[in-house]
PDB file of C-alpha atoms and ligand atoms in Angstrom:
ATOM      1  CA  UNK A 809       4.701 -83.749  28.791  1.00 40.00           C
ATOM      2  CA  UNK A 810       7.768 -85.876  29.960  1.00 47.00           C
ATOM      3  CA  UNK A 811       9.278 -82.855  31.746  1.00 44.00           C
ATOM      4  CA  UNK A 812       6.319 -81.890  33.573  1.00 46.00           C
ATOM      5  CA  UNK A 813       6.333 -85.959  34.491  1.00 44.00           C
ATOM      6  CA  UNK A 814       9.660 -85.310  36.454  1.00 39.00           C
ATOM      7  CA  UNK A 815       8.993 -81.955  37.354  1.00 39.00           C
ATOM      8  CA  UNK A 816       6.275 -83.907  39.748  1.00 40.00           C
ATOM      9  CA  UNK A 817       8.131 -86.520  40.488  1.00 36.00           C
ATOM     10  CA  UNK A 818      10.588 -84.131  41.210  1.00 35.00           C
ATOM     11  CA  UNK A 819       8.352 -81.649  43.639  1.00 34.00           C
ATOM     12  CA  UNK A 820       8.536 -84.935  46.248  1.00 29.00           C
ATOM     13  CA  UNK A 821      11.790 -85.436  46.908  1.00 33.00           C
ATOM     14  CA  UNK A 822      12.593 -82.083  46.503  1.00 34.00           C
ATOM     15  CA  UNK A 823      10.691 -80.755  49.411  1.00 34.00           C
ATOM     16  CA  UNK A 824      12.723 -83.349  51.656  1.00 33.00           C
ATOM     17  CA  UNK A 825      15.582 -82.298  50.445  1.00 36.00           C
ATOM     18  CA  UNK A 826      14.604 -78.533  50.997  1.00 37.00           C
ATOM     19  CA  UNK A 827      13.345 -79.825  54.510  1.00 36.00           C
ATOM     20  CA  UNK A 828      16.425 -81.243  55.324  1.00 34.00           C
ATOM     21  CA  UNK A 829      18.449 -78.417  54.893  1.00 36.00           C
ATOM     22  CA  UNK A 830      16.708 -76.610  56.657  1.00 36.00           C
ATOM     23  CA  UNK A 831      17.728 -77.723  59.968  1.00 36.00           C
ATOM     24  CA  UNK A 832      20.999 -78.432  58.884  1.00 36.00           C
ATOM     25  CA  UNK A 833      22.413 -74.546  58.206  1.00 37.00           C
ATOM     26  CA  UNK A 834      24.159 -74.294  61.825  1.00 38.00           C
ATOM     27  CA  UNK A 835      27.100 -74.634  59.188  1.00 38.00           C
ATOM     28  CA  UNK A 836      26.644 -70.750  58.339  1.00 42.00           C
ATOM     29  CA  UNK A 837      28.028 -69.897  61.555  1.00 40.00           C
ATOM     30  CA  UNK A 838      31.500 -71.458  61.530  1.00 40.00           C
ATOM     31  CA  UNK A 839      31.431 -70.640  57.732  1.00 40.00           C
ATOM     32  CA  UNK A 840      31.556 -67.231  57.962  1.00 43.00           C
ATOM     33  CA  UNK A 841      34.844 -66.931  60.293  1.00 44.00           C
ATOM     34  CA  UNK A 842      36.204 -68.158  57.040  1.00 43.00           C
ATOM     35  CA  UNK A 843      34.566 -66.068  54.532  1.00 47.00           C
ATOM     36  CA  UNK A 844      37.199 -63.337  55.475  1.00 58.00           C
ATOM     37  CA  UNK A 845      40.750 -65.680  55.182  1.00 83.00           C
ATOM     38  CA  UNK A 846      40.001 -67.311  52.050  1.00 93.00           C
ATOM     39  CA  UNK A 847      40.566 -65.330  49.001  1.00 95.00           C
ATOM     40  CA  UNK A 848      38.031 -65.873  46.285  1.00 97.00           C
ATOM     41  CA  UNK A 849      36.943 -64.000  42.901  1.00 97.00           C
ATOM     42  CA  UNK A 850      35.228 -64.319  39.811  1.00 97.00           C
ATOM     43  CA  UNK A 851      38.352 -65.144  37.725  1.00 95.00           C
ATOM     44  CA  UNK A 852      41.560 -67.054  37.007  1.00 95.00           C
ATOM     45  CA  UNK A 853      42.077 -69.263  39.710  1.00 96.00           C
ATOM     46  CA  UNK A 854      40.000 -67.571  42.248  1.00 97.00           C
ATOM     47  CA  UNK A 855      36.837 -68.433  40.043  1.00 98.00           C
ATOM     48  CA  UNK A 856      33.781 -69.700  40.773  1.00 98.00           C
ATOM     49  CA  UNK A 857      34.822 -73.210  39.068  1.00 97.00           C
ATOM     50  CA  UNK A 858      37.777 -73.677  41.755  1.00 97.00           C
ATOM     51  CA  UNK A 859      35.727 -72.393  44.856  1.00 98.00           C
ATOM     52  CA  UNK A 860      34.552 -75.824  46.245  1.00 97.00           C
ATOM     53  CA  UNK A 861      38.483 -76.140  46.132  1.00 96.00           C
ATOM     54  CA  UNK A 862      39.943 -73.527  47.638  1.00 97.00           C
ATOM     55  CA  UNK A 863      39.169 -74.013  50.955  1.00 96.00           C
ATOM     56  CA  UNK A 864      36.960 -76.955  53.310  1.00 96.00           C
ATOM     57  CA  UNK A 865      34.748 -74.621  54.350  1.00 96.00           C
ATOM     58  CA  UNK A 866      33.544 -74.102  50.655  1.00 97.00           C
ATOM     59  CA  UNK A 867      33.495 -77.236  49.657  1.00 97.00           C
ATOM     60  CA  UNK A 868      29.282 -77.168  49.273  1.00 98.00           C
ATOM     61  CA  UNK A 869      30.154 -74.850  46.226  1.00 98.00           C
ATOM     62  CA  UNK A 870      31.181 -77.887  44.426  1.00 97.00           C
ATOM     63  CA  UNK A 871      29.809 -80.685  45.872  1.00 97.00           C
ATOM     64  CA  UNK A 872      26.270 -79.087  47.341  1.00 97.00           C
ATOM     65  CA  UNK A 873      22.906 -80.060  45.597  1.00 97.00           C
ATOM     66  CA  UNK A 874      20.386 -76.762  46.436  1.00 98.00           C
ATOM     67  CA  UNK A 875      22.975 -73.795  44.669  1.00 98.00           C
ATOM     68  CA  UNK A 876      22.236 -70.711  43.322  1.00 98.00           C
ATOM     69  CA  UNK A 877      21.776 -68.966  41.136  1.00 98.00           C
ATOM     70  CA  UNK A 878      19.675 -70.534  38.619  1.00 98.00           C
ATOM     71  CA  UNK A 879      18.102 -70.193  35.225  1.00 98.00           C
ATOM     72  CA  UNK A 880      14.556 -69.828  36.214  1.00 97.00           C
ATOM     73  CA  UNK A 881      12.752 -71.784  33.417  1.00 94.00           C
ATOM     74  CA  UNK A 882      10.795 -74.590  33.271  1.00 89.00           C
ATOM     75  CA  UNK A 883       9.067 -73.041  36.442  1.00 92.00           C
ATOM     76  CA  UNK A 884       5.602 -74.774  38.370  1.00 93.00           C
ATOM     77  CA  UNK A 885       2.568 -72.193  38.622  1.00 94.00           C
ATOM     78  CA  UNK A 886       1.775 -72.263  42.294  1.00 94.00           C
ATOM     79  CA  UNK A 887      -0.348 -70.223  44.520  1.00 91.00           C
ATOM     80  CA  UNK A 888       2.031 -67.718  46.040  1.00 91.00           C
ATOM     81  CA  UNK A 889       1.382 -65.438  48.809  1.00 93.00           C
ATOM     82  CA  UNK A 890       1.898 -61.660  48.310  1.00 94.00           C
ATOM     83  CA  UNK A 891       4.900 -60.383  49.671  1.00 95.00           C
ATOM     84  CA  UNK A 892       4.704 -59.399  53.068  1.00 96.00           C
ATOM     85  CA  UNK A 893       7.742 -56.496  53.299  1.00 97.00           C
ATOM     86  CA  UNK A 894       7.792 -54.024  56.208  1.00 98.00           C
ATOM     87  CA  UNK A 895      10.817 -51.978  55.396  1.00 98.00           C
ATOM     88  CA  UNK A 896      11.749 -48.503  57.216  1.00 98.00           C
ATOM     89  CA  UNK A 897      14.095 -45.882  56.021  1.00 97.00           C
ATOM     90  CA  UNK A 898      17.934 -46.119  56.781  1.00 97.00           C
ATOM     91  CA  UNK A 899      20.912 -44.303  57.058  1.00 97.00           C
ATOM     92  CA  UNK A 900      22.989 -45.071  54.093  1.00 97.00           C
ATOM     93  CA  UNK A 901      25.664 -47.182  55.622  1.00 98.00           C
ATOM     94  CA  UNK A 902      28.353 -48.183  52.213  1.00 98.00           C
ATOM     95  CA  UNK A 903      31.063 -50.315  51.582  1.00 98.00           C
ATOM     96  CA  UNK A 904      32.893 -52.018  49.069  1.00 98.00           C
ATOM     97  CA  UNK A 905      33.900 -55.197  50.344  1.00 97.00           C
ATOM     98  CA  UNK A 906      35.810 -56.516  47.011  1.00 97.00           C
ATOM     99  CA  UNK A 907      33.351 -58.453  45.625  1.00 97.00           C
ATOM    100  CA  UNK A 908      30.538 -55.920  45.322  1.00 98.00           C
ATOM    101  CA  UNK A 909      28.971 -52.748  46.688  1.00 98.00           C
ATOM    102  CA  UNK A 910      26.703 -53.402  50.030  1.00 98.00           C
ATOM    103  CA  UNK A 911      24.344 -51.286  51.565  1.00 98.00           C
ATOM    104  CA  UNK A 912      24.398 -52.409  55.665  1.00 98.00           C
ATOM    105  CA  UNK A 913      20.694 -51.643  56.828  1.00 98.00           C
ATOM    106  CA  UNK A 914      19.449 -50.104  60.198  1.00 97.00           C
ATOM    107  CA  UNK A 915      17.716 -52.986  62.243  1.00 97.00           C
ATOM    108  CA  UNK A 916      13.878 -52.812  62.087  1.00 97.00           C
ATOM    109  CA  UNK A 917      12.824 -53.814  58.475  1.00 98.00           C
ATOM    110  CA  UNK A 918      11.664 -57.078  57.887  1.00 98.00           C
ATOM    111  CA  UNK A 919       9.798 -59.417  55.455  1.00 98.00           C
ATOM    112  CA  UNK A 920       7.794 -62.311  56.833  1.00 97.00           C
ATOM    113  CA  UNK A 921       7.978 -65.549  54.872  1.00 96.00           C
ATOM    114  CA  UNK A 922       5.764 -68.242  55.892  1.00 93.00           C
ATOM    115  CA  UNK A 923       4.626 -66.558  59.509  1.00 94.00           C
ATOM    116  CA  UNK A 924       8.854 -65.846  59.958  1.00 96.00           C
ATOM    117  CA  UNK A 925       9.961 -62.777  60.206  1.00 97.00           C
ATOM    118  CA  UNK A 926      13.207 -62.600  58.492  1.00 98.00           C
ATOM    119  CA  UNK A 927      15.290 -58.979  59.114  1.00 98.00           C
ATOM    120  CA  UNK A 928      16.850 -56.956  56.199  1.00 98.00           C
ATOM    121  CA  UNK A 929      20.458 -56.998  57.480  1.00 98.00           C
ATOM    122  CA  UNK A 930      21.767 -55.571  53.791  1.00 98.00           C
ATOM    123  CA  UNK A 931      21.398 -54.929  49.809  1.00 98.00           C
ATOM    124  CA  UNK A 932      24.262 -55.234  47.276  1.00 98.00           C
ATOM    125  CA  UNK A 933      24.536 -55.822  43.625  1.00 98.00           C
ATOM    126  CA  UNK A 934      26.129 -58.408  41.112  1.00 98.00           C
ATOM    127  CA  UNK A 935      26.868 -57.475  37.432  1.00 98.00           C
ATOM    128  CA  UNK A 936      25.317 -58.872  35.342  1.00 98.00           C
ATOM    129  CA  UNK A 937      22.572 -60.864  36.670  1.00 98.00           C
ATOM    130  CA  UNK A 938      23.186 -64.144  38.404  1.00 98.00           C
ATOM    131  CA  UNK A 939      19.917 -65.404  38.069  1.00 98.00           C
ATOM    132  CA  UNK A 940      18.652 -65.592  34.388  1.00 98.00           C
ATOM    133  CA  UNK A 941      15.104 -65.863  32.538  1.00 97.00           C
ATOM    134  CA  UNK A 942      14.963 -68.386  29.904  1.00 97.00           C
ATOM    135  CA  UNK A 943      19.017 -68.512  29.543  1.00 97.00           C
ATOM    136  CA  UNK A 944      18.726 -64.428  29.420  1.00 98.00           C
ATOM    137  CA  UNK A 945      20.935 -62.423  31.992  1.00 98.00           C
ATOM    138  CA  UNK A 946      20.077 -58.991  32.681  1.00 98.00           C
ATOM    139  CA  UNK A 947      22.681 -56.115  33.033  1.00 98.00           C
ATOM    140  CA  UNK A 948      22.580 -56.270  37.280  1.00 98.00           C
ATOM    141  CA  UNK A 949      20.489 -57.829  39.813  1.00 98.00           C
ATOM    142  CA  UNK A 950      20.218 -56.551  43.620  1.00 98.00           C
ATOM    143  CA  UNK A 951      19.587 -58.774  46.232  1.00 98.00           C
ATOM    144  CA  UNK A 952      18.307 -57.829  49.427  1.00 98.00           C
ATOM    145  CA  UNK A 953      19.726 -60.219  51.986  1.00 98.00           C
ATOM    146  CA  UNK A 954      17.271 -61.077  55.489  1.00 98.00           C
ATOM    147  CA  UNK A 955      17.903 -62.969  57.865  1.00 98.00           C
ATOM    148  CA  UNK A 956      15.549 -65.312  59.669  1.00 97.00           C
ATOM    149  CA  UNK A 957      14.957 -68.420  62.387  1.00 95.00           C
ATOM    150  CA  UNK A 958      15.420 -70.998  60.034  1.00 89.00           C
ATOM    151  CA  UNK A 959      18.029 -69.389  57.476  1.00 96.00           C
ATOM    152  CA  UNK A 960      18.349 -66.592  54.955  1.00 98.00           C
ATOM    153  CA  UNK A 961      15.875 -65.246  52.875  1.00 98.00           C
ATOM    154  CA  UNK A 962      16.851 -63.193  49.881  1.00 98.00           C
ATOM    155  CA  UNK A 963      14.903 -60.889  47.820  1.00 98.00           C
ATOM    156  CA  UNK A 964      16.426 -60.761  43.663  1.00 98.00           C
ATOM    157  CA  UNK A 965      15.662 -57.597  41.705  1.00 98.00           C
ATOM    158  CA  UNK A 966      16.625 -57.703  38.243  1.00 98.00           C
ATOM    159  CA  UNK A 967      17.865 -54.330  36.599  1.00 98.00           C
ATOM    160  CA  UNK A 968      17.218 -53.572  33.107  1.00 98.00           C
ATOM    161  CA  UNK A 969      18.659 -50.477  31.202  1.00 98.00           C
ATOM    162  CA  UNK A 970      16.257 -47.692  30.920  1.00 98.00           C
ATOM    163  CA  UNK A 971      15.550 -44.403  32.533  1.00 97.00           C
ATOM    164  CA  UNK A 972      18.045 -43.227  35.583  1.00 97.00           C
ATOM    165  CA  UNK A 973      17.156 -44.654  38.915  1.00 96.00           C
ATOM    166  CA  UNK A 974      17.229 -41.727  41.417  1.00 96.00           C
ATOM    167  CA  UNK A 975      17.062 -44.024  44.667  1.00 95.00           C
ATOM    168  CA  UNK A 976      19.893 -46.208  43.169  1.00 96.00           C
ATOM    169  CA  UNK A 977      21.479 -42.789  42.436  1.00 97.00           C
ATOM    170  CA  UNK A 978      21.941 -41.960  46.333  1.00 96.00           C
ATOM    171  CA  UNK A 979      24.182 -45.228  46.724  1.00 97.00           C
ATOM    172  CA  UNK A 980      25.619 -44.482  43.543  1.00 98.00           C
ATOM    173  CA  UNK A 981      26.700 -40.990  44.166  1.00 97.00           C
ATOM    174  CA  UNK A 982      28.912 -42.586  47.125  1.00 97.00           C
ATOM    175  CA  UNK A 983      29.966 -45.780  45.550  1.00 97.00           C
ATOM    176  CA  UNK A 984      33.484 -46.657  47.124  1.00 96.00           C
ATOM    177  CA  UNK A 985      35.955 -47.563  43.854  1.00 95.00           C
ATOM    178  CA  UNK A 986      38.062 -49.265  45.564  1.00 95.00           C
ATOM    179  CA  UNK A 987      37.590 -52.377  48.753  1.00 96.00           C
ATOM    180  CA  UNK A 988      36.941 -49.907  51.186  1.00 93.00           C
ATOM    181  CA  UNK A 989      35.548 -50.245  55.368  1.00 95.00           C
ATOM    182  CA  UNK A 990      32.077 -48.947  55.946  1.00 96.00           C
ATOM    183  CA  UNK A 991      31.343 -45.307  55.318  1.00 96.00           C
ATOM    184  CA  UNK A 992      28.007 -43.661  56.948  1.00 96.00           C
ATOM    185  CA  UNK A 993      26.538 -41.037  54.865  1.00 95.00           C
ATOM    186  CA  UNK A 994      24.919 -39.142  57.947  1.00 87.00           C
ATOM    187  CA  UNK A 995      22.651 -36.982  56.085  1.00 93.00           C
ATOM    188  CA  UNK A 996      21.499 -39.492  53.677  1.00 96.00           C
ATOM    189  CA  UNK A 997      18.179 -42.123  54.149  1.00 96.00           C
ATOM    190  CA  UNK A 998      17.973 -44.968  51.746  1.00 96.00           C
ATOM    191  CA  UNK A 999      14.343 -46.683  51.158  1.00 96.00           C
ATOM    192  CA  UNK A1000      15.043 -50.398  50.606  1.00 97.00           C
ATOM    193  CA  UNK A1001      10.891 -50.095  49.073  1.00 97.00           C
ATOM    194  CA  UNK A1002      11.576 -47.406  46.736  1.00 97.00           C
ATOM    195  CA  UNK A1003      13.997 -50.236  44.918  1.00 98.00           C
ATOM    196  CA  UNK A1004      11.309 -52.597  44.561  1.00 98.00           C
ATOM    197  CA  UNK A1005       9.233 -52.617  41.237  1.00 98.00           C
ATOM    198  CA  UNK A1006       5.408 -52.025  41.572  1.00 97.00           C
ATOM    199  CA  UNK A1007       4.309 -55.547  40.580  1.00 97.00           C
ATOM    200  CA  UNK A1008       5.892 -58.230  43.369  1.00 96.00           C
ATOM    201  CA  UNK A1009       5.283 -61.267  41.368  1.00 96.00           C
ATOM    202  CA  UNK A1010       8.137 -63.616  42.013  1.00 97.00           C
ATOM    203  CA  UNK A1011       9.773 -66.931  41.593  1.00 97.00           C
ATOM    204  CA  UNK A1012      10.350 -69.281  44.653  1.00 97.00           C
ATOM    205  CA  UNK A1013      12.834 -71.813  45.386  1.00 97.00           C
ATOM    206  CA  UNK A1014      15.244 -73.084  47.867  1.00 97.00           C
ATOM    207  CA  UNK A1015      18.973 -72.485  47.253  1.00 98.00           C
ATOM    208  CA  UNK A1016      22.512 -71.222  48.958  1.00 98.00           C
ATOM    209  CA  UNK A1017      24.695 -67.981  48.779  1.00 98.00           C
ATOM    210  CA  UNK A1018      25.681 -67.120  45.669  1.00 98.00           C
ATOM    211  CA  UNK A1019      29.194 -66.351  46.953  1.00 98.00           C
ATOM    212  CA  UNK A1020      31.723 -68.879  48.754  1.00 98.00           C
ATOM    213  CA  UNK A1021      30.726 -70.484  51.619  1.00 97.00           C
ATOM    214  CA  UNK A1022      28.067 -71.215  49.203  1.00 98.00           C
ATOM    215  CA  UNK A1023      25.949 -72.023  52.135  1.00 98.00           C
ATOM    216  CA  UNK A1024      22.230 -74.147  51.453  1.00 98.00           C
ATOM    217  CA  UNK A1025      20.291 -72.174  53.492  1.00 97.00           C
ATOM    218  CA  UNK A1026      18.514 -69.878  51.221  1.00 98.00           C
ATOM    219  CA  UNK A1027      14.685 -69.020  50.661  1.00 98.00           C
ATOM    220  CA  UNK A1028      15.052 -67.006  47.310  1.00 98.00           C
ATOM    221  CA  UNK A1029      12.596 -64.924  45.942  1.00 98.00           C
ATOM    222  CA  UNK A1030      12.995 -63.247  42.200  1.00 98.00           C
ATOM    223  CA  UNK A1031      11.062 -60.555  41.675  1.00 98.00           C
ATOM    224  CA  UNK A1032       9.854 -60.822  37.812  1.00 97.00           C
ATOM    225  CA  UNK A1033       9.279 -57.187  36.738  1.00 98.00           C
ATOM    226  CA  UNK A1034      13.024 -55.560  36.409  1.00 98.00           C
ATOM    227  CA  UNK A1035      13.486 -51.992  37.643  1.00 98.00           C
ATOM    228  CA  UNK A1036      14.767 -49.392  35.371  1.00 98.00           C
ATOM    229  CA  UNK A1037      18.573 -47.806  35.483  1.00 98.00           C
ATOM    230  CA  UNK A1038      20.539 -46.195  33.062  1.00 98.00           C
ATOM    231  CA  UNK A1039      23.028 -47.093  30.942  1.00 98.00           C
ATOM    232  CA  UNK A1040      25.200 -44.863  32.794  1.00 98.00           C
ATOM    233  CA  UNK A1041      24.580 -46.120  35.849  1.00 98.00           C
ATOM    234  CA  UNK A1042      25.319 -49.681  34.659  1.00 98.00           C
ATOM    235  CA  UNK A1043      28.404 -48.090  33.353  1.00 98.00           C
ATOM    236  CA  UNK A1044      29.747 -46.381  36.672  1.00 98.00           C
ATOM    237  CA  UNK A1045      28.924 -50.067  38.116  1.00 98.00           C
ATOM    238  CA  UNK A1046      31.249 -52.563  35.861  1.00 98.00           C
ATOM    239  CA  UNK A1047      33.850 -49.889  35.873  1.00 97.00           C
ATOM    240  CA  UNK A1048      34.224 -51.235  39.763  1.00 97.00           C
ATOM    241  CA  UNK A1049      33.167 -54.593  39.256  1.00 98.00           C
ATOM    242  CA  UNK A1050      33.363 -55.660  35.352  1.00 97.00           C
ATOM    243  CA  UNK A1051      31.951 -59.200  36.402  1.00 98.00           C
ATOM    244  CA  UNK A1052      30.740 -60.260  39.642  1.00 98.00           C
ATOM    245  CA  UNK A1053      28.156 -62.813  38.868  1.00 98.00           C
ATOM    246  CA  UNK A1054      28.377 -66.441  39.253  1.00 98.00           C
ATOM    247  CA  UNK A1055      27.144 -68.695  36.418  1.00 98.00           C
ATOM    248  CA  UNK A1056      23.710 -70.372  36.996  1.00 98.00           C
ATOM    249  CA  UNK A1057      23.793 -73.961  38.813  1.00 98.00           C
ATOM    250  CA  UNK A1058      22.162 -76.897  38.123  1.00 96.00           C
ATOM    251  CA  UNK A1059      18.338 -77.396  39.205  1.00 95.00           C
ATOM    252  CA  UNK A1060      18.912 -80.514  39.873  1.00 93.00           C
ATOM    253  CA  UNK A1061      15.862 -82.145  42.020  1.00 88.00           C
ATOM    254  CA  UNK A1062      14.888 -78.816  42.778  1.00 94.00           C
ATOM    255  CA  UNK A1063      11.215 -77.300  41.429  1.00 89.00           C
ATOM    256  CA  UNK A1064      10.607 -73.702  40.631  1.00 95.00           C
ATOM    257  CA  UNK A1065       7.831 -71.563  41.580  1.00 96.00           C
ATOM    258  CA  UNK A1066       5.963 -69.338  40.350  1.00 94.00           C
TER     259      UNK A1066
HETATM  260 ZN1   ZN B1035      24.234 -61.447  45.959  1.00 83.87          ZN
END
């Protein structure tokens, strides 16, 4: 009863906060001549507890109020629209950039998020998940990075250990062990749709980059039904990346949807 309370009280000041930020991610720009000097990683020193510290420019990681990822509990039933995705096929375009394995996507797919249309620039994967369910990671999560008018919108797919994934399999066969530059795979097309589940329910909130600059300017969306990969698969995975998730942040005045 009391948490529901501040949950409302909560869903106020939260949207002015979310509002706020909104206009205020010119930031993402300048940021991201950064990203590249400043070495950062997911242990030791390099961790995701020193990142605020390891540079200005990611000083939001520490000090910023809207990070992600979350533990998506304690989440508000709202009236969500159905997903609105309008993705083509695309060359498979790889690379390992050190922190994970992205797939760069041909320029033409799109989801629209509150009448914006926000373009699928890339897909890439953390092990385990960043995002959790009730204080329950998952072995991997995807996340399917657009790019919009008014910031970044991000699409989380949680995968669970089950049967092989034959999509996941194309980017697999190809996965780059080492940091690598782009590859294109000429006579491969990936489906960003075909690694959605069927059901789209999802989570909302507002957040930031999971990575350093850490940047507040993210419209996440969590897919609830996990897609299916192998054990295997998660295997050939952590042998390139062991652990490249960052822990969960605090909600803070933040409310969850769902
Ligand atoms: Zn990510």
């Amino acid at each position: 009863m009391q948490r529901r309370e501040l949950l409302r009280k909560g869903l106020l000041s939260a949207t002015g906060i979310a509002a706020s930020s909104l206009f205020g991610c010119s930031s993402l720009i300048s940021a991201s001549k950064q990203e590249g000097k400043t070495a950062w990683g997911y242990i030791g020193k390099q961790g995701p507890e020193y990142w605020g510290s390891l540079s200005d420019e990611f000083n939001i990681c520490q000090a910023g109020n809207s990070q992600s990822p979350v533990n998506l509990q304690a989440t508000v039933d709202a009236d969500l629209t159905p997903l609105e995705i309008n993705y083509k096929d695309s060359p498979l375009r790889i690379i390992n950039n050190g922190h994970t394995i992205q797939v760069n996507y041909q320029p033409g797919s799109f989801l629209t998020l509150d009448g914006e249309r926000y373009e699928l620039l890339q897909f890439h994967f953390h092990h385990p998940s960043e995002h959790k369910v009730e204080g329950e990671a998952l072995p991997m999560e995807l996340h399917l990075v657009h790019k919009g008018k008014k910031g970044l919108a991000v699409i989380g797919v949680f995968l669970k250990e089950g049967k092989s994934n034959p999509n996941l399999q194309k980017v697999w066969k190809e996965m780059p062990n080492r940091k690598s530059s782009e590859k294109t795979i000429s006579n491969v097309n990936i489906s960003a749709s075909d690694l959605l589940p069927e059901d789209k329910d999802y989570y909302r909130y507002f957040g930031s980059l999971t990575t350093p600059p850490c940047s507040e300017t993210v419209h996440w969306i969590v897919l609830k039904e996990p897609v299916e990969i192998s054990t295997q698969q998660v295997n050939k995975f952590s042998q390139v990346f062991p652990m490249n998730a960052r822990p969960v942040q605090l909600v803070k005045r933040r409310f969850l949807l769902e």
